[in-house]
Coordinates of C-alpha atoms in Angstrom, one line a residue:
M1 CA -84.6 -111.9 9.4
H2 CA -82.0 -109.5 10.6
G3 CA -78.6 -108.3 9.8
E4 CA -75.9 -107.0 10.5
Y5 CA -72.2 -105.8 9.4
K6 CA -69.7 -103.3 10.4
V7 CA -67.9 -102.0 7.6
P8 CA -64.5 -102.1 8.1
G9 CA -62.9 -98.2 8.7
G10 CA -66.8 -97.1 8.1
K11 CA -70.4 -97.3 9.9
L12 CA -72.7 -100.1 11.2
V13 CA -75.0 -101.6 8.1
V14 CA -78.2 -102.9 9.7
V15 CA -80.8 -104.6 7.5
D16 CA -84.2 -105.9 8.1
L17 CA -86.2 -108.2 5.7
E18 CA -88.6 -111.5 4.7
V19 CA -88.8 -114.2 2.7
V20 CA -91.8 -115.1 1.1
D21 CA -92.3 -117.7 -1.7
G22 CA -88.5 -117.0 -2.3
V23 CA -88.2 -113.0 -2.7
I24 CA -87.0 -110.9 0.0
Q25 CA -89.9 -108.6 1.2
D26 CA -90.2 -105.8 3.5
F27 CA -86.7 -105.1 3.4
R28 CA -85.3 -102.4 5.8
L29 CA -82.0 -100.3 6.0
A30 CA -81.1 -98.4 8.7
G31 CA -77.6 -97.8 10.8
D32 CA -75.3 -94.9 11.5
F33 CA -74.2 -94.2 8.6
F34 CA -74.1 -91.3 6.4
L35 CA -76.5 -91.0 3.2
E36 CA -77.7 -88.0 0.7
P37 CA -80.3 -86.8 -0.5
D38 CA -82.9 -88.7 2.4
D39 CA -84.9 -89.7 -0.7
A40 CA -82.3 -92.1 -1.3
L41 CA -83.4 -94.7 1.7
P42 CA -86.1 -95.5 0.2
L43 CA -85.2 -95.8 -2.9
I44 CA -82.4 -98.8 -1.8
D45 CA -85.2 -100.3 0.4
A46 CA -87.0 -100.4 -3.1
A47 CA -84.4 -102.0 -4.9
V48 CA -84.0 -104.8 -3.0
N49 CA -87.4 -105.3 -2.4
G50 CA -88.7 -107.8 -5.0
L51 CA -84.7 -109.5 -5.9
P52 CA -84.7 -113.5 -5.5
A53 CA -83.6 -114.0 -1.8
T54 CA -81.0 -116.3 -3.5
T55 CA -79.5 -113.2 -5.2
D56 CA -75.1 -112.6 -4.1
A57 CA -74.0 -110.3 -2.6
A58 CA -72.9 -108.8 -5.4
G59 CA -76.1 -109.1 -7.5
I60 CA -77.8 -107.0 -4.5
A61 CA -75.4 -103.9 -4.7
A62 CA -75.6 -103.5 -8.7
A63 CA -79.6 -103.0 -7.5
V64 CA -78.9 -100.8 -4.9
R65 CA -76.1 -98.7 -7.0
A66 CA -78.5 -98.8 -10.0
A67 CA -81.9 -97.6 -8.0
L68 CA -79.6 -94.5 -6.5
P69 CA -79.6 -90.8 -8.0
E70 CA -76.5 -90.0 -9.7
D71 CA -76.1 -86.8 -6.5
A72 CA -76.1 -89.6 -4.5
V73 CA -73.9 -89.7 -1.4
L74 CA -72.5 -92.7 0.7
L75 CA -70.8 -92.1 4.0
G76 CA -69.2 -95.1 5.7
F77 CA -71.1 -97.7 3.7
T78 CA -71.1 -98.9 0.1
P79 CA -73.9 -100.5 -2.5
E80 CA -71.5 -104.1 -1.2
A81 CA -71.9 -103.2 2.4
V82 CA -76.0 -103.3 2.2
G83 CA -75.9 -106.3 -0.2
V84 CA -73.0 -108.2 2.8
A85 CA -75.7 -107.0 4.9
V86 CA -78.3 -108.9 3.1
R87 CA -77.0 -111.9 2.7
R88 CA -75.4 -112.4 6.6
A89 CA -79.6 -112.2 7.2
L90 CA -80.1 -114.2 4.8
S91 CA -77.9 -116.7 6.1
R92 CA -78.9 -116.0 9.8
A93 CA -75.3 -115.2 10.6
S94 CA -74.5 -114.0 14.7
T95 CA -72.7 -111.6 15.5
W96 CA -69.6 -110.5 18.0
Q97 CA -71.9 -109.8 21.2
E98 CA -73.8 -113.0 20.7
Y99 CA -70.9 -115.2 22.3
D100 CA -69.0 -115.3 25.4
W101 CA -65.5 -114.6 24.1
E102 CA -62.7 -116.0 26.0
I103 CA -58.8 -114.8 26.1
I104 CA -55.8 -116.5 26.6
H105 CA -52.3 -115.3 26.8
E106 CA -49.7 -117.9 28.9
G107 CA -46.1 -118.1 28.6
P108 CA -44.0 -119.1 26.1
I109 CA -44.0 -122.8 23.9
S110 CA -42.3 -123.8 21.1
P111 CA -43.8 -122.2 17.5
N112 CA -44.6 -126.2 16.9
E113 CA -47.0 -126.4 19.9
H114 CA -48.7 -122.8 18.4
L115 CA -49.3 -124.2 15.2
A116 CA -51.1 -127.8 16.6
L117 CA -52.7 -125.4 19.3
D118 CA -54.1 -123.7 16.4
Q119 CA -55.1 -126.9 15.2
V120 CA -57.1 -128.0 18.8
L121 CA -58.3 -124.9 19.4
T122 CA -60.2 -124.8 16.0
E123 CA -61.6 -127.9 15.8
E124 CA -63.0 -127.3 19.3
V125 CA -64.9 -124.7 18.9
G126 CA -66.6 -126.4 15.8
A127 CA -67.6 -129.2 18.2
G128 CA -68.8 -127.0 20.6
R129 CA -66.5 -127.9 23.6
R130 CA -64.8 -124.1 23.8
G131 CA -66.4 -120.9 23.0
P132 CA -65.1 -118.8 20.7
T133 CA -61.5 -117.5 21.5
L134 CA -58.9 -114.7 21.1
R135 CA -55.4 -116.2 22.0
I136 CA -52.5 -114.4 22.5
W137 CA -49.0 -116.0 21.5
E138 CA -45.6 -115.9 23.1
W139 CA -42.2 -117.7 22.5
D140 CA -38.5 -117.2 23.2
Q141 CA -36.7 -118.7 20.0
P142 CA -36.6 -117.3 16.8
A143 CA -38.5 -118.9 13.7
V144 CA -39.9 -119.0 10.3
V145 CA -43.7 -119.8 9.6
I146 CA -44.2 -121.0 6.3
G147 CA -47.6 -121.0 5.0
S148 CA -49.4 -124.1 4.1
F149 CA -49.2 -124.5 0.4
Q150 CA -45.4 -122.4 0.0
S151 CA -42.7 -124.2 -1.2
L152 CA -40.1 -124.6 2.2
K153 CA -36.3 -124.3 -0.6
N154 CA -38.1 -121.1 -2.4
E155 CA -38.9 -119.1 0.8
V156 CA -36.2 -120.1 3.0
D157 CA -32.1 -120.0 3.0
P158 CA -31.2 -123.0 5.0
E159 CA -27.6 -121.5 5.6
G160 CA -29.1 -118.1 7.0
A161 CA -31.4 -119.9 9.2
A162 CA -28.6 -121.8 10.1
K163 CA -27.2 -119.2 11.0
Y164 CA -29.7 -117.3 13.3
G165 CA -30.5 -120.9 14.4
V166 CA -34.4 -120.3 13.4
E167 CA -36.4 -122.8 13.6
V168 CA -38.6 -123.5 10.0
V169 CA -41.8 -124.7 11.1
R170 CA -45.1 -125.0 8.8
R171 CA -48.9 -123.9 9.6
I172 CA -52.4 -124.8 8.4
S173 CA -53.5 -121.4 6.6
G174 CA -52.3 -120.5 3.3
G175 CA -50.4 -116.9 3.3
G176 CA -46.7 -116.0 3.3
A177 CA -44.5 -116.8 5.3
M178 CA -43.4 -115.1 8.2
F179 CA -39.9 -114.2 10.0
M180 CA -41.1 -115.1 14.0
D181 CA -37.9 -113.2 16.2
A182 CA -38.7 -113.5 19.7
G183 CA -39.8 -110.5 21.0
A184 CA -40.1 -108.7 17.8
I185 CA -43.6 -109.4 16.6
I186 CA -47.1 -109.7 18.4
S187 CA -49.1 -112.7 17.0
Y188 CA -52.8 -113.9 17.5
S189 CA -55.4 -117.0 16.7
L190 CA -58.6 -116.1 16.8
Y191 CA -60.8 -119.3 17.2
V192 CA -64.0 -119.0 15.7
P193 CA -67.3 -120.3 14.3
T194 CA -68.2 -119.8 10.9
D195 CA -71.8 -118.2 11.4
L196 CA -69.9 -115.1 12.5
V197 CA -68.8 -114.2 8.9
Q198 CA -71.8 -116.0 7.0
G199 CA -72.4 -113.8 4.0
M200 CA -69.1 -112.3 3.6
T201 CA -66.7 -113.2 0.9
F202 CA -62.6 -114.0 2.7
A203 CA -61.9 -110.7 1.8
D204 CA -64.5 -109.2 3.9
S205 CA -64.3 -111.5 6.0
Y206 CA -60.5 -110.9 6.7
A207 CA -61.1 -107.2 7.5
Y208 CA -64.3 -107.9 9.4
L209 CA -62.3 -109.8 11.8
D210 CA -58.9 -107.4 11.7
E211 CA -61.5 -104.7 12.5
W212 CA -61.0 -104.5 16.4
V213 CA -56.9 -104.3 15.8
I214 CA -57.4 -101.2 13.8
E215 CA -59.2 -99.5 16.3
A216 CA -57.1 -100.4 19.0
L217 CA -54.0 -99.4 16.8
K218 CA -55.4 -96.2 15.8
S219 CA -55.9 -95.4 20.1
L220 CA -52.3 -95.9 19.7
G221 CA -52.2 -93.2 17.7
I222 CA -51.2 -94.7 15.0
E223 CA -52.9 -94.3 11.1
A224 CA -53.9 -98.1 11.2
Y225 CA -55.9 -99.5 8.2
Y226 CA -56.5 -103.0 6.2
Q227 CA -55.4 -103.3 3.2
P228 CA -57.1 -106.3 1.0
L229 CA -56.4 -109.2 1.0
N230 CA -54.8 -109.6 3.9
D231 CA -52.6 -106.9 4.8
I232 CA -52.3 -104.5 8.3
S233 CA -50.8 -101.1 7.5
S234 CA -50.4 -98.0 8.2
T235 CA -49.7 -94.6 6.7
K236 CA -45.5 -95.5 7.4
G237 CA -45.7 -99.3 5.7
K238 CA -46.7 -102.9 6.6
I239 CA -47.9 -103.4 10.2
G240 CA -48.3 -107.2 9.4
G241 CA -50.5 -110.0 8.0
A242 CA -53.5 -112.4 8.1
A243 CA -54.1 -115.6 7.2
Q244 CA -57.2 -118.0 7.8
K245 CA -58.5 -121.8 7.5
R246 CA -62.0 -123.2 7.7
L247 CA -62.9 -126.3 9.2
G248 CA -65.8 -128.3 7.9
T249 CA -66.6 -128.4 11.8
G250 CA -67.9 -125.6 11.0
S251 CA -65.1 -123.0 12.5
L252 CA -62.7 -120.8 11.1
L253 CA -58.9 -120.2 12.4
H254 CA -57.7 -116.0 11.8
H255 CA -54.4 -115.4 12.8
A256 CA -52.2 -112.7 12.1
T257 CA -49.1 -111.0 13.0
M258 CA -47.6 -107.6 13.2
S259 CA -44.5 -106.5 13.6
Y260 CA -43.2 -105.0 16.8
D261 CA -39.6 -104.5 15.8
M262 CA -38.3 -106.1 13.7
D263 CA -34.1 -107.0 12.2
G264 CA -34.7 -106.3 8.4
E265 CA -31.0 -107.4 7.8
K266 CA -31.4 -110.6 9.3
M267 CA -35.3 -111.4 7.6
V268 CA -33.8 -111.2 4.5
Q269 CA -30.5 -113.5 5.1
V270 CA -33.4 -115.9 6.5
L271 CA -36.3 -115.7 4.1
R272 CA -35.9 -115.6 -0.2
I273 CA -37.5 -112.1 -1.0
G274 CA -37.9 -111.9 -4.5
R275 CA -38.4 -108.6 -6.1
E276 CA -41.4 -109.3 -7.1
K277 CA -42.9 -109.9 -4.2
M278 CA -41.0 -106.7 -2.6
S279 CA -42.5 -104.3 -6.2
D280 CA -45.9 -105.9 -5.1
K281 CA -45.7 -104.4 -1.7
G282 CA -44.6 -100.9 -3.0
T283 CA -40.7 -101.2 -1.6
T284 CA -37.3 -101.5 -3.3
S285 CA -35.3 -102.9 0.3
A286 CA -36.4 -106.0 2.0
A287 CA -35.2 -104.5 5.3
K288 CA -38.3 -101.9 4.8
R289 CA -40.7 -103.7 4.6
V290 CA -42.1 -103.8 7.8
D291 CA -42.9 -101.0 9.7
P292 CA -42.2 -101.9 13.4
L293 CA -44.8 -100.9 15.7
R294 CA -41.9 -99.7 18.2
S295 CA -41.4 -97.2 16.3
Q296 CA -44.7 -95.5 15.8
T297 CA -46.0 -95.3 19.6
G298 CA -42.6 -95.4 21.7
L299 CA -44.3 -98.4 23.8
T300 CA -43.5 -101.7 24.7
R301 CA -44.5 -104.9 23.2
A302 CA -46.3 -106.0 26.4
E303 CA -47.7 -102.2 26.3
I304 CA -49.2 -102.5 22.8
I305 CA -50.4 -106.4 23.7
D306 CA -52.7 -104.7 26.9
R307 CA -54.2 -102.0 24.7
L308 CA -55.1 -104.9 22.0
I309 CA -57.2 -107.1 25.2
A310 CA -58.2 -104.1 26.5
T311 CA -59.6 -102.8 22.9
F312 CA -61.3 -106.4 22.2
T313 CA -62.7 -106.8 25.3
K314 CA -63.9 -103.0 25.4
L315 CA -65.8 -104.0 21.6
Y316 CA -67.0 -107.7 22.8
G317 CA -67.2 -108.1 25.9
A318 CA -64.4 -111.5 27.1
H319 CA -62.7 -112.8 29.7
E320 CA -59.7 -114.6 30.9
G321 CA -59.4 -118.6 29.7
H322 CA -56.7 -120.6 29.5
V323 CA -55.7 -123.7 27.6
T324 CA -56.7 -127.0 29.3
A325 CA -54.4 -130.2 30.2
D326 CA -57.0 -132.2 27.6
E327 CA -56.4 -129.7 24.7
R328 CA -52.6 -129.1 25.7
Q329 CA -51.8 -133.0 25.5
R330 CA -53.9 -133.0 22.3
A331 CA -51.2 -129.9 20.9
Q332 CA -48.1 -132.0 21.8
D333 CA -49.3 -135.3 20.5
L334 CA -49.9 -133.3 16.9
V335 CA -46.7 -131.8 17.1
A336 CA -45.0 -135.2 17.7
S337 CA -47.4 -136.7 14.7
K338 CA -47.6 -134.0 12.6
F339 CA -46.1 -130.4 12.8
A340 CA -42.7 -131.8 13.9
T341 CA -42.2 -134.1 11.2
R342 CA -40.2 -134.2 7.8
E343 CA -43.2 -135.3 6.0
W344 CA -44.9 -132.0 7.1
L345 CA -42.8 -129.6 7.2
E346 CA -42.2 -130.4 3.2
R347 CA -45.2 -131.6 2.1
V348 CA -44.2 -128.9 -0.3
P349 CA -40.5 -128.9 -1.0

């Protein structure tokens, strides 16, 4: 069995192993990480050999840590990363490079149609009718997108939304509210088989699926990093956040929104951002909670999107794609039957 795990912001961890009578045997660790002293490597191999194949990632990490000498130095990986790689091998997880990726970047549609497309395209990947896909959003009207489990009245000020003509919609994934002014943010969705994140915790999968974004932002001169659970941040402040929804069909929706040129004053009039949420992010002003990409790069929104697409293509290989006519129709039907209804919007009043 073979497993790989690219540590977010770190190095590649590669493991090979066999399972005999429910026990891990012939375990070998490799990768482009740094490890001192050299004789720590066989100690790690010995620590994993003999473990029950049912051992979870935390248990594997604990065994590795216990076997390391006190002076061991691990750079670019951790015992937890070894645990994830082993679980990915045992669950026969796939890798990015195994798939024929499609990138969709089409013209503006309504916020509700974006949300409906997220459901439809995730279902299509699960059914095997579509390959893994990256889709960049475009829209031309302001909106607030609240999480699946958020209270409508607790998150949105209806007077502020009416004042600025902001449509309020609800997505199928959890997480917090997104203020989406036209042309002010960059949003994307990934539709992938759950095999890609097998062996990972939910927290690990967030950073793993956005690692390409971090690399793209760094190539633009932004000191970007992932802040658990789901924030894309920089040394100058938060850039954006991600959310996920896993369907029972074997597919996963992962989408993220990053601020390009946020109007903080408008945002705080539309969203009810409490003091606890701001203090949790280490800020005192709601208008300063999200640090715009424009101020850190000086680039247009289109230029940043081009770099995102170029980075994804370089790392994983991809070709230009489109939403099919059938997918578009199914999404529009879902808007009418679900996403645009009061029942869905007010499912948590």
